[in-house]
Coordinates of C-alpha atoms in Angstrom, one line a residue:
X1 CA 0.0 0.0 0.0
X2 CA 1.3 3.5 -1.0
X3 CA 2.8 5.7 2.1
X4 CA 0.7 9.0 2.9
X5 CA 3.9 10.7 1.1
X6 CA 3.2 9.3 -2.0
X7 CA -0.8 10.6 -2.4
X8 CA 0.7 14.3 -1.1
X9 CA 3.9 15.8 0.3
X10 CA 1.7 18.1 2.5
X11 CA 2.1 17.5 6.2
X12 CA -0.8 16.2 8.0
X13 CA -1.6 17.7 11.4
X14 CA -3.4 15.7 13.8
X15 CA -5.1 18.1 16.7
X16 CA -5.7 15.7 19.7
X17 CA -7.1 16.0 23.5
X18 CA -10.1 17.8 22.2
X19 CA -13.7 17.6 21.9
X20 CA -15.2 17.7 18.4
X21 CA -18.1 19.3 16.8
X22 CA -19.2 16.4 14.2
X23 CA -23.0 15.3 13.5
X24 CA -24.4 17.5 16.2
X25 CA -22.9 16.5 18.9
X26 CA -19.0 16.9 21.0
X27 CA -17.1 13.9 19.9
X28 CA -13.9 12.8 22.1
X29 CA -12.0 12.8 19.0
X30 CA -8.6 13.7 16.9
X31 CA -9.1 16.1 14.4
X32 CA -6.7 14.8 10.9
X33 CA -5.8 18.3 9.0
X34 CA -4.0 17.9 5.2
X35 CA -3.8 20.5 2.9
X36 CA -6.2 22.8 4.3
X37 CA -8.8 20.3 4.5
X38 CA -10.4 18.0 7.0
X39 CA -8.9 14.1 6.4
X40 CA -11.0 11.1 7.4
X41 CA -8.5 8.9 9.5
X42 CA -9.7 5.8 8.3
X43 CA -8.6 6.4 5.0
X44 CA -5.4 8.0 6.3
X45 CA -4.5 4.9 7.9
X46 CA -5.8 2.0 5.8
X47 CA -5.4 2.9 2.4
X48 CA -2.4 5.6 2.9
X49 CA -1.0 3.5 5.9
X50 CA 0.0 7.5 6.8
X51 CA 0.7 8.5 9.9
X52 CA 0.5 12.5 11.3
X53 CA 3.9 14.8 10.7
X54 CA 2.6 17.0 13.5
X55 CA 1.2 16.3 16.7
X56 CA -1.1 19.4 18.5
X57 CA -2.3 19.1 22.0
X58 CA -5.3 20.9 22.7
X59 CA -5.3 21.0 26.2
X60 CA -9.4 19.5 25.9
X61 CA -10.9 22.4 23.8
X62 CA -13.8 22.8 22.0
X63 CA -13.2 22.4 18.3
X64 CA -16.1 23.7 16.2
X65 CA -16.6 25.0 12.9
X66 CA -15.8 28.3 12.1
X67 CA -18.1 31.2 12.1
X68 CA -20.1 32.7 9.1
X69 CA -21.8 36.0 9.7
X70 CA -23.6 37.3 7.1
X71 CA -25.0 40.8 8.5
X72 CA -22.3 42.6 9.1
X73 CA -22.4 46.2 7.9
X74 CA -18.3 47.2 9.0
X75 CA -16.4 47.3 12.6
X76 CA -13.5 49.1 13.9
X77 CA -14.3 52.5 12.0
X78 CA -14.6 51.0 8.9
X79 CA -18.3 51.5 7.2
X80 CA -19.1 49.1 4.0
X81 CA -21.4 51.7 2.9
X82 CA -19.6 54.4 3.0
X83 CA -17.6 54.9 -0.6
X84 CA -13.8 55.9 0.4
X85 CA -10.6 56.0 -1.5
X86 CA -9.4 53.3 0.9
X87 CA -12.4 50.5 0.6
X88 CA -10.6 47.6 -0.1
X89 CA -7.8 48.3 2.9
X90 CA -10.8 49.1 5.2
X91 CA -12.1 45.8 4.2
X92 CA -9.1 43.9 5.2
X93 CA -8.9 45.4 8.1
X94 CA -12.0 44.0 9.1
X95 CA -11.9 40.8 8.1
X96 CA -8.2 40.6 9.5
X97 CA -10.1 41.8 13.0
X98 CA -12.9 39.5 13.3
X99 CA -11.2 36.4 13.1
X100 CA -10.4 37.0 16.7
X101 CA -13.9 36.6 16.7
X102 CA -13.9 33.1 15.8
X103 CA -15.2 34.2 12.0
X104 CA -14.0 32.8 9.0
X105 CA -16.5 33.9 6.4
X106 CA -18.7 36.9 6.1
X107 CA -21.1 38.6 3.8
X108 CA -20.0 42.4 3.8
X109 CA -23.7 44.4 3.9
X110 CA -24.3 47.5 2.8
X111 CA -27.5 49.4 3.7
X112 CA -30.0 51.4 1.5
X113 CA -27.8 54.1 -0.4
X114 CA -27.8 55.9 -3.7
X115 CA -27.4 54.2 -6.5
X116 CA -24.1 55.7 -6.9
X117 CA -22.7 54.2 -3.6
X118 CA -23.3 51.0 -5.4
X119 CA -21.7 51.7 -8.5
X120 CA -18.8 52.8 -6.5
X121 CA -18.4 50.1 -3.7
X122 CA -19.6 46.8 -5.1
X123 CA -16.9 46.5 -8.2
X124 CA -14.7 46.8 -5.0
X125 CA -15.5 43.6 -3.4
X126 CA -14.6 40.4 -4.8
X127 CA -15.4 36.3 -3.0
X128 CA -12.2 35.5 -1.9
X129 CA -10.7 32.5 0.6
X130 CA -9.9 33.5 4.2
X131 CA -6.4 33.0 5.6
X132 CA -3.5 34.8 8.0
X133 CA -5.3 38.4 5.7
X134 CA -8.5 37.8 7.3
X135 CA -12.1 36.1 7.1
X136 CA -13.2 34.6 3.9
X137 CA -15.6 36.9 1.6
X138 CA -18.5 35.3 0.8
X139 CA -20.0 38.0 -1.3
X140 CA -21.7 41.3 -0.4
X141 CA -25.2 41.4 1.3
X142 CA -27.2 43.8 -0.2
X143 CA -30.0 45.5 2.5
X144 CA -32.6 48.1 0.6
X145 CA -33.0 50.0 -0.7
X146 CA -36.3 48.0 -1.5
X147 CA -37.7 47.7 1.6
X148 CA -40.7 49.6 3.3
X149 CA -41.1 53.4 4.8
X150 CA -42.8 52.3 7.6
X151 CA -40.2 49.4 8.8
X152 CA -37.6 51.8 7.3
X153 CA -35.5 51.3 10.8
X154 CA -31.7 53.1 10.1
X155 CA -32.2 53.5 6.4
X156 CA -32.6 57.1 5.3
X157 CA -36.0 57.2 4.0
X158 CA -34.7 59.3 1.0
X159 CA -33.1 56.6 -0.5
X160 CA -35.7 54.3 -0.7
X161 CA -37.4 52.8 -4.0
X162 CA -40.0 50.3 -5.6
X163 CA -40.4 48.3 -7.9
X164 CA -41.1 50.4 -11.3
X165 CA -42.3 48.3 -14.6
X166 CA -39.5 46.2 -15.4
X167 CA -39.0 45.9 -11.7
X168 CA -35.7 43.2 -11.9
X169 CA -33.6 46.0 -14.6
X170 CA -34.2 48.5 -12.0
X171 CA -33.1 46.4 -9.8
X172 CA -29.7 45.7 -12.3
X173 CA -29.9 49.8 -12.3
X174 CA -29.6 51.0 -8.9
X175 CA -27.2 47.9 -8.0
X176 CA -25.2 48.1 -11.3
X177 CA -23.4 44.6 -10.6
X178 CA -24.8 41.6 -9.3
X179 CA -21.5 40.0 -9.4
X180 CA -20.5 39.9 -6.1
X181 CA -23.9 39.7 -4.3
X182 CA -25.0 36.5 -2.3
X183 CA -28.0 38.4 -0.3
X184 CA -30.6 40.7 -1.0
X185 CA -32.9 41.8 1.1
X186 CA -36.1 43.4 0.6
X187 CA -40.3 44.1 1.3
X188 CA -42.4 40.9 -0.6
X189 CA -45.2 42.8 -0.1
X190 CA -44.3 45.4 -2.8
X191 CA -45.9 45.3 -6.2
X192 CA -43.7 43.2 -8.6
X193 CA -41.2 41.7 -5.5
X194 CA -42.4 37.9 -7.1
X195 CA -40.6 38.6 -10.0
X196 CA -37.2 39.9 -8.8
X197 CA -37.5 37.5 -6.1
X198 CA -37.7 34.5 -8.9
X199 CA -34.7 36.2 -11.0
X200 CA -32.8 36.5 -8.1
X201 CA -32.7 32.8 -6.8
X202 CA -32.3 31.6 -10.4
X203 CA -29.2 33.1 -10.3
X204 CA -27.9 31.9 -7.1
X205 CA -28.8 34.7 -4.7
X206 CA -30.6 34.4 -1.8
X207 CA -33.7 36.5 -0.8
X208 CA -34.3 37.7 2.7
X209 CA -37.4 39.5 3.7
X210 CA -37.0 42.3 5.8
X211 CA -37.9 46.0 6.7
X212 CA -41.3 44.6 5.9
X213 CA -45.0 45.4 6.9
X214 CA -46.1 42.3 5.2
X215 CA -49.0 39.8 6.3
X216 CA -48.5 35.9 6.6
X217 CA -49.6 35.3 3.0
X218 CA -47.6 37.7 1.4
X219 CA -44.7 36.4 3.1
X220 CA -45.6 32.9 2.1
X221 CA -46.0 33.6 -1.3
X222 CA -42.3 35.1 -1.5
X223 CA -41.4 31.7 -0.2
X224 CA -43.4 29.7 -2.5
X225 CA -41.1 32.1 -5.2
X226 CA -37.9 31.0 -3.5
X227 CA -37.3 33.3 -0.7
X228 CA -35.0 31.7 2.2
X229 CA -34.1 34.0 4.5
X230 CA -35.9 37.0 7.2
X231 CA -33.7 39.7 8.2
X232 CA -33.4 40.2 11.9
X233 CA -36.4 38.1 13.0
X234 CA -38.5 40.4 14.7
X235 CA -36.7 43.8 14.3
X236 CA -38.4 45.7 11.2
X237 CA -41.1 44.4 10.8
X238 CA -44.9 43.7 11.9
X239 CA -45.0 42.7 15.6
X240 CA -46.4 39.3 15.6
X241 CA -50.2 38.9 15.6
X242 CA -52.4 35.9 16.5
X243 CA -54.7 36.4 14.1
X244 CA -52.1 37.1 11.3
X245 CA -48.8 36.7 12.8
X246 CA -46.9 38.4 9.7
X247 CA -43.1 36.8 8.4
X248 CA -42.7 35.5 12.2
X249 CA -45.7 33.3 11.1
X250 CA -42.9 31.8 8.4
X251 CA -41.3 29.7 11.4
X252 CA -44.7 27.5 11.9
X253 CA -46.2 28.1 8.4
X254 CA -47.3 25.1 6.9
X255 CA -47.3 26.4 3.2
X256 CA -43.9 26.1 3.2
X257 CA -42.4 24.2 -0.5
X258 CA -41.3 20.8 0.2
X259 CA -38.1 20.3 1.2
X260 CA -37.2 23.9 1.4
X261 CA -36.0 25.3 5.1
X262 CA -36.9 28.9 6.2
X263 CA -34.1 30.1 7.9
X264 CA -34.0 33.4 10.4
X265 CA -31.5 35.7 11.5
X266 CA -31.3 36.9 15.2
X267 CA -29.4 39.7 16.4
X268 CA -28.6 37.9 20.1
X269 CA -26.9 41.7 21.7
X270 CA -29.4 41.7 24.4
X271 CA -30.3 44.6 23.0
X272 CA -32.0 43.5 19.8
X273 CA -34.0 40.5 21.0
X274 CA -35.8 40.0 24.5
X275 CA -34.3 37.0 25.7
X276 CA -38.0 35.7 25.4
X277 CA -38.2 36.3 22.4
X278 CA -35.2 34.5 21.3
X279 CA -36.7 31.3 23.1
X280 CA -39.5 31.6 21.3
X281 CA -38.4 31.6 18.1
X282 CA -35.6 29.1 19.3
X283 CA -38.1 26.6 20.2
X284 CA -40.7 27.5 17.2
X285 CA -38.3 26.6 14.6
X286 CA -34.6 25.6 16.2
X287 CA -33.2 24.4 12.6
X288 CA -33.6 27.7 11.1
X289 CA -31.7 30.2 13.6
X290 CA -28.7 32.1 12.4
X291 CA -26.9 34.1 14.7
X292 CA -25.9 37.4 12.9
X293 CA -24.1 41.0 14.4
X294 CA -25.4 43.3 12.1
X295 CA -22.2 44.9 13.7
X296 CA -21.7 48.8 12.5
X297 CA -17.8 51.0 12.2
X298 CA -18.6 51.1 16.0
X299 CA -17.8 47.7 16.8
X300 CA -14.5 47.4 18.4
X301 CA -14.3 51.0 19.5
X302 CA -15.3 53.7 21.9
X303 CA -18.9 55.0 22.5
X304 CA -19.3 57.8 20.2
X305 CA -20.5 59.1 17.1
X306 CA -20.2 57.0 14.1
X307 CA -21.8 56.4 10.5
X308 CA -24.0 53.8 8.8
X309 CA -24.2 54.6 5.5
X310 CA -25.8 57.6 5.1
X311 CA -26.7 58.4 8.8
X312 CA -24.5 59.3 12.0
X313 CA -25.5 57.0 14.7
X314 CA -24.5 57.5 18.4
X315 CA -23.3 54.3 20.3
X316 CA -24.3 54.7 24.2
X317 CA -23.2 51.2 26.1
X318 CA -24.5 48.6 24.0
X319 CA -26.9 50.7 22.4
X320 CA -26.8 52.5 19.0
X321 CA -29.3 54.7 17.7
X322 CA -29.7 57.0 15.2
X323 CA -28.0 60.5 16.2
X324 CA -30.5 62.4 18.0
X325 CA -33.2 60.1 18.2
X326 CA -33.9 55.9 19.7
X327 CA -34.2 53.9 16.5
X328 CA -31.8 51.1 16.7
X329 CA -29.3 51.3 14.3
X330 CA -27.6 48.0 14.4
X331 CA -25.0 46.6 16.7
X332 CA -21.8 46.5 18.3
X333 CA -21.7 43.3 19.4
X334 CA -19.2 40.7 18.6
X335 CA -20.2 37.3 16.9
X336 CA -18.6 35.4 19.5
X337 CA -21.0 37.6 22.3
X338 CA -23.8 36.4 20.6
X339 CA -23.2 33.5 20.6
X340 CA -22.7 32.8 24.2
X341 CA -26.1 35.4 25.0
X342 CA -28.0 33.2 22.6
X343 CA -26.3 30.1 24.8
X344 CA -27.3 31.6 27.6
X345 CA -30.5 33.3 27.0
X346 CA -32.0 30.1 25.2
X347 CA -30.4 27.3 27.7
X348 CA -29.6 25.8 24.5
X349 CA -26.7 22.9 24.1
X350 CA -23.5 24.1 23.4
X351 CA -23.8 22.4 20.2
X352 CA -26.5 24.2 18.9
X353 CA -25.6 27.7 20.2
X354 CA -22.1 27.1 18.1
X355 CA -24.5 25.4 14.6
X356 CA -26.3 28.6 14.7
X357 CA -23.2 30.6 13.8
X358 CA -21.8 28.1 11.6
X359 CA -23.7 25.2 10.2
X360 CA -26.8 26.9 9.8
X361 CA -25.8 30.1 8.0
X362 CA -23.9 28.1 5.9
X363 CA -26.8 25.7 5.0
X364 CA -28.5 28.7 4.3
X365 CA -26.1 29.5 1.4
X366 CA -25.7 26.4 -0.1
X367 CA -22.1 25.7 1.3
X368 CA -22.3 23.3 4.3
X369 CA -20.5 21.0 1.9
X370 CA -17.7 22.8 2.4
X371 CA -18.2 24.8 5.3
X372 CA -19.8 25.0 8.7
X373 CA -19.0 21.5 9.6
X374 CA -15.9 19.6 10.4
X375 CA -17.3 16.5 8.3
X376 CA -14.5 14.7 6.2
X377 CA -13.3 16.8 2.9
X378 CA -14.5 19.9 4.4
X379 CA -12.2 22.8 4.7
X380 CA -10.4 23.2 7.7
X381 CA -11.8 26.3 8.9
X382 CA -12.6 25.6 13.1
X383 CA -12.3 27.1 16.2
X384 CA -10.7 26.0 19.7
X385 CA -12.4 27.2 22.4
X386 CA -12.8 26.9 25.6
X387 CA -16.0 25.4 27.7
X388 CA -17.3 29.1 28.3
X389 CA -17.4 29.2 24.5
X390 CA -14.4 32.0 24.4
X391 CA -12.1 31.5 20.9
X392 CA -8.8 30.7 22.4
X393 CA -7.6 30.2 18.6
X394 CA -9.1 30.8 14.8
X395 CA -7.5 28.5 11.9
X396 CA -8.5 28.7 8.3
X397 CA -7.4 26.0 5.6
X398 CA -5.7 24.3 8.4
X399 CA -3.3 27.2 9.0
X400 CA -3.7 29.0 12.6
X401 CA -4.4 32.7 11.7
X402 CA -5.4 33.8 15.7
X403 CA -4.2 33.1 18.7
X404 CA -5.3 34.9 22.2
X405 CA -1.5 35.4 23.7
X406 CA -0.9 34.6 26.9
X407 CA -1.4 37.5 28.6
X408 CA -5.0 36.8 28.3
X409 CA -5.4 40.0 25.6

C-alpha cells in the first residue's frame, strides 16, 4: 500500500485532547488536518497507511466549525457603505479583526444608499478565501433600498425605491453589478417583488425579507417564489399577531415548499431581541436560527459618534441609535458575544448555540459542503475554544491565523 507521502507531500496535522463538533454533537476525537482540508483517519490509515507529521495538544478544547456572519455592515471605523478612497484596505482590516472573533467567512452588507454608492463600492468587493489576511468573503449582502417606509429602521427614507415596470432591470440599475452579491434583502409585499425575487434565486442569490409590513400570506408567497431567508427576526417588521402573525408566522407556516428550510437571523446583543423572544423563536423553529451581528464602524471601539451609511448613529453602552433620536441602528456586538447570549438566553446545548453561527448560515447559502462543519473533505476552517465558549484560537485552511496570547489579551 502506498505511504501517505506518495498521495501528497503536504504535512498532516493531527489536533488531539479535544472535543469535536461532528454530527451534532461533541465527539472525544482527533481532528486529521492535510492541505487545508479535514482528512478522514480511516482512509489516512488504511489505504495511505499514513501516519501525522505534526502532533497538537489541545489541552481539551472545543473544536467547532468556524463562524459565518452574514449581517455585518463594517467594525473598527470602517463602514461598508460608505464609498472611500481606501475601501478595499478598510475591508481587510476588518476581516483581519474578526477572526479573533472566531469568524471565518462573512457577507460584507451594505445598507439602502444611492445608487451611486453601489456603483462605486460593489466592483470593489470580490469572494475570496480566508487565511493569516483575514475572514473569507462570501460576497456582499445587499440590505434596501427596496424595503418599506414604515419598517424603514436606520435607512434614510430618501433613499428608498419600488419596484417600477420592469422591476428586476431597476433592480440591475440601482445595483449596477450583481457580481458579487449573495443576499438581498427586501419588502415581498411590494408590487412586482415575485418577479425579482424569482430572477434573483435563479441566479444563485438568496432573498431575505425584511424591513417589511407584510402579512402571513404575502410572506408565504415570497417563499413559495424562493425566498430563504428573514432579516433580523423580529426587528423591522410587523410585531407578531395571533390572528395574522406576519413573516414570524414563516417559522410555523405550513405552506412552506417541500423540502425547502426557512431560515432566520437573530441579532442575540441583548439589546436586539428579549431573551423571550429568542426562546420563542428558538423553540418555534430551532433548525432555522442564524446568529448574525449586524455589527456597525462602531464595533471594536469607543462610545461615540459613528456612521451607517448615510446616517450618524450614536453608540451609548451597547446601544446604537440614530444621532439624535432611539431607532436602533444595528449593533456593536461581537459574533462570538452572541453566541454565548443566545447560549445563555435560550439554555440551549453548546452544540447548537455554536450550529447557529456556523452550520446553519452556511446551509442557508448552499455551502455546508464545504463549510460549517468539520465532516470529512470539508475545509479546515474551526475554532478552539474553551468550555465558556471563548475562541482561544481561529485557523483557516488548516493554518492558525489567531491566537489569544498569553497575557490573556
Amino acid at each position: 500500500m502506498p505511504s501517505n507521502k506518495s498521495v501528497s507531500d503536504a504535512p498532516i496535522v493531527q489536533f488531539s485532547n479535544c472535543r469535536i463538533l461532528r454530527d451534532h454533537r461533541l465527539q472525544r476525537e482527533d481532528l486529521w488536518v492535510r492541505e487545508g482540508k479535514i482528512l478522514n483517519p480511516e482512509k489516512l490509515f488504511f489505504d495511505e497507511k499514513g501516519s501525522a507529521d505534526v502532533q497538537l495538544d489541545c489541552k481539551g478544547s472545543i473544536i467547532a466549525p468556524g463562524f459565518i456572519d452574514v449581517q455585518i455592515n463594517g467594525g473598527f471605523g470602517v463602514d461598508f457603505s460608505l464609498a472611500t478612497e481606501d475601501f478595499k484596505s478598510g475591508i481587510d482590516l476588518v476581516s483581519q479583526k474578526i477572526l479573533s472573533h472566531g469568524v471565518t467567512s462573512f457577507c460584507p452588507t451594505l445598507v439602502t444608499s444611492p445608487p451611486s454608492v453601489y456603483h462605486q463600492i460593489l466592483p470593489q468587493i470580490s469572494v475570496r478565501n480566508g487565511g493569516p489576511h483575514g475572514a473569507g468573503i462570501l460576497g456582499a449582502h445587499l440590505e434596501g433600498p427596496f424595503i418599506s417606509r414604515e419598517k424603514k429602521g436606520a435607512h434614510p427614507e430618501h433613499c428608498l425605491r419600488t419596484f417600477e415596470a420592469g422591476a428586476f432591470q431597476d433592480l440591475l440599475a440601482t445595483y449596477g453589478s450583481l457580481d458579487c452579491v449573495r443576499i438581498v434583502t427586501l419588502a415581498p409585499e411590494m408590487e412586482r417583488s415575485s418577479e425579482v425575487i424569482r430572477e434573483l434565486t435563479k441566479r444563485g442569490i438568496c432573498v431575505s425579507l425584511g424591513h417589511s409590513v407584510a402579512n402571513l400570506s404575502q410572506a408565504e408567497e415570497a417563499v413559495q417564489h424562493g425566498a430563504t431567508f428573514i432579516t433580523h427576526l423580529f426587528n423591522a417588521m410587523l410585531p407578531f399577531h395571533h390572528r395574522d402573525p406576519g413573516i414570524v408566522g414563516l417559522l410555523t407556516s405550513d405552506k412552506i415548499p417541500a423540502g425547502r428550510r426557512v431560515f432566520y437571523g437573530m441579532i442575540s446583543d441583548g439589546i436586539h431581541t428579549n431573551p423571550a423572544a429568542l426562546r420563542i423563536a428558538h423553540r418555534a423553529h430551532p433548525k432555522g436560527l442564524v446568529l448574525v451581528t449586524d455589527a456597525i464602524a462602531g464595533m471594536g471601539l469607543a462610545p461615540g459618534r459613528h456612521t451607517l451609511g448615510q446616517q450618524v448613529v450614536e453608540i451609548d453602552g451597547l446601544n446604537t441609535y440614530i444621532a439624535g433620536t432611539k431607532t436602533l441602528s444595528g449593533s456593536v456586538a461581537t459574533m462570538d458575544t452572541c453566541v454565548r447570549h443566545f447560549q445563555e438566553a435560550t439554555g440551549c446545548s453548546v452544540e447548537m448555540a455554536l450550529e447557529a453561527a456556523s452550520l446553519h448560515p452556511a446551509q442557508l447559502l448552499g455551502i455546508d459542503h464545504s463549510k460549517g462543519t468539520l465532516n470529512y473533505d470539508s475545509d479546515a476552517d474551526f475554532l478552539m475554544l474553551n468550555d465558556s465558549l471563548y475562541v482561544q484560537a481561529t485557523y483557516i485552511a488548516g493554518q492558525e491565523v489567531w491566537r489569544q496570547d498569553t497575557s490573556g489579551m
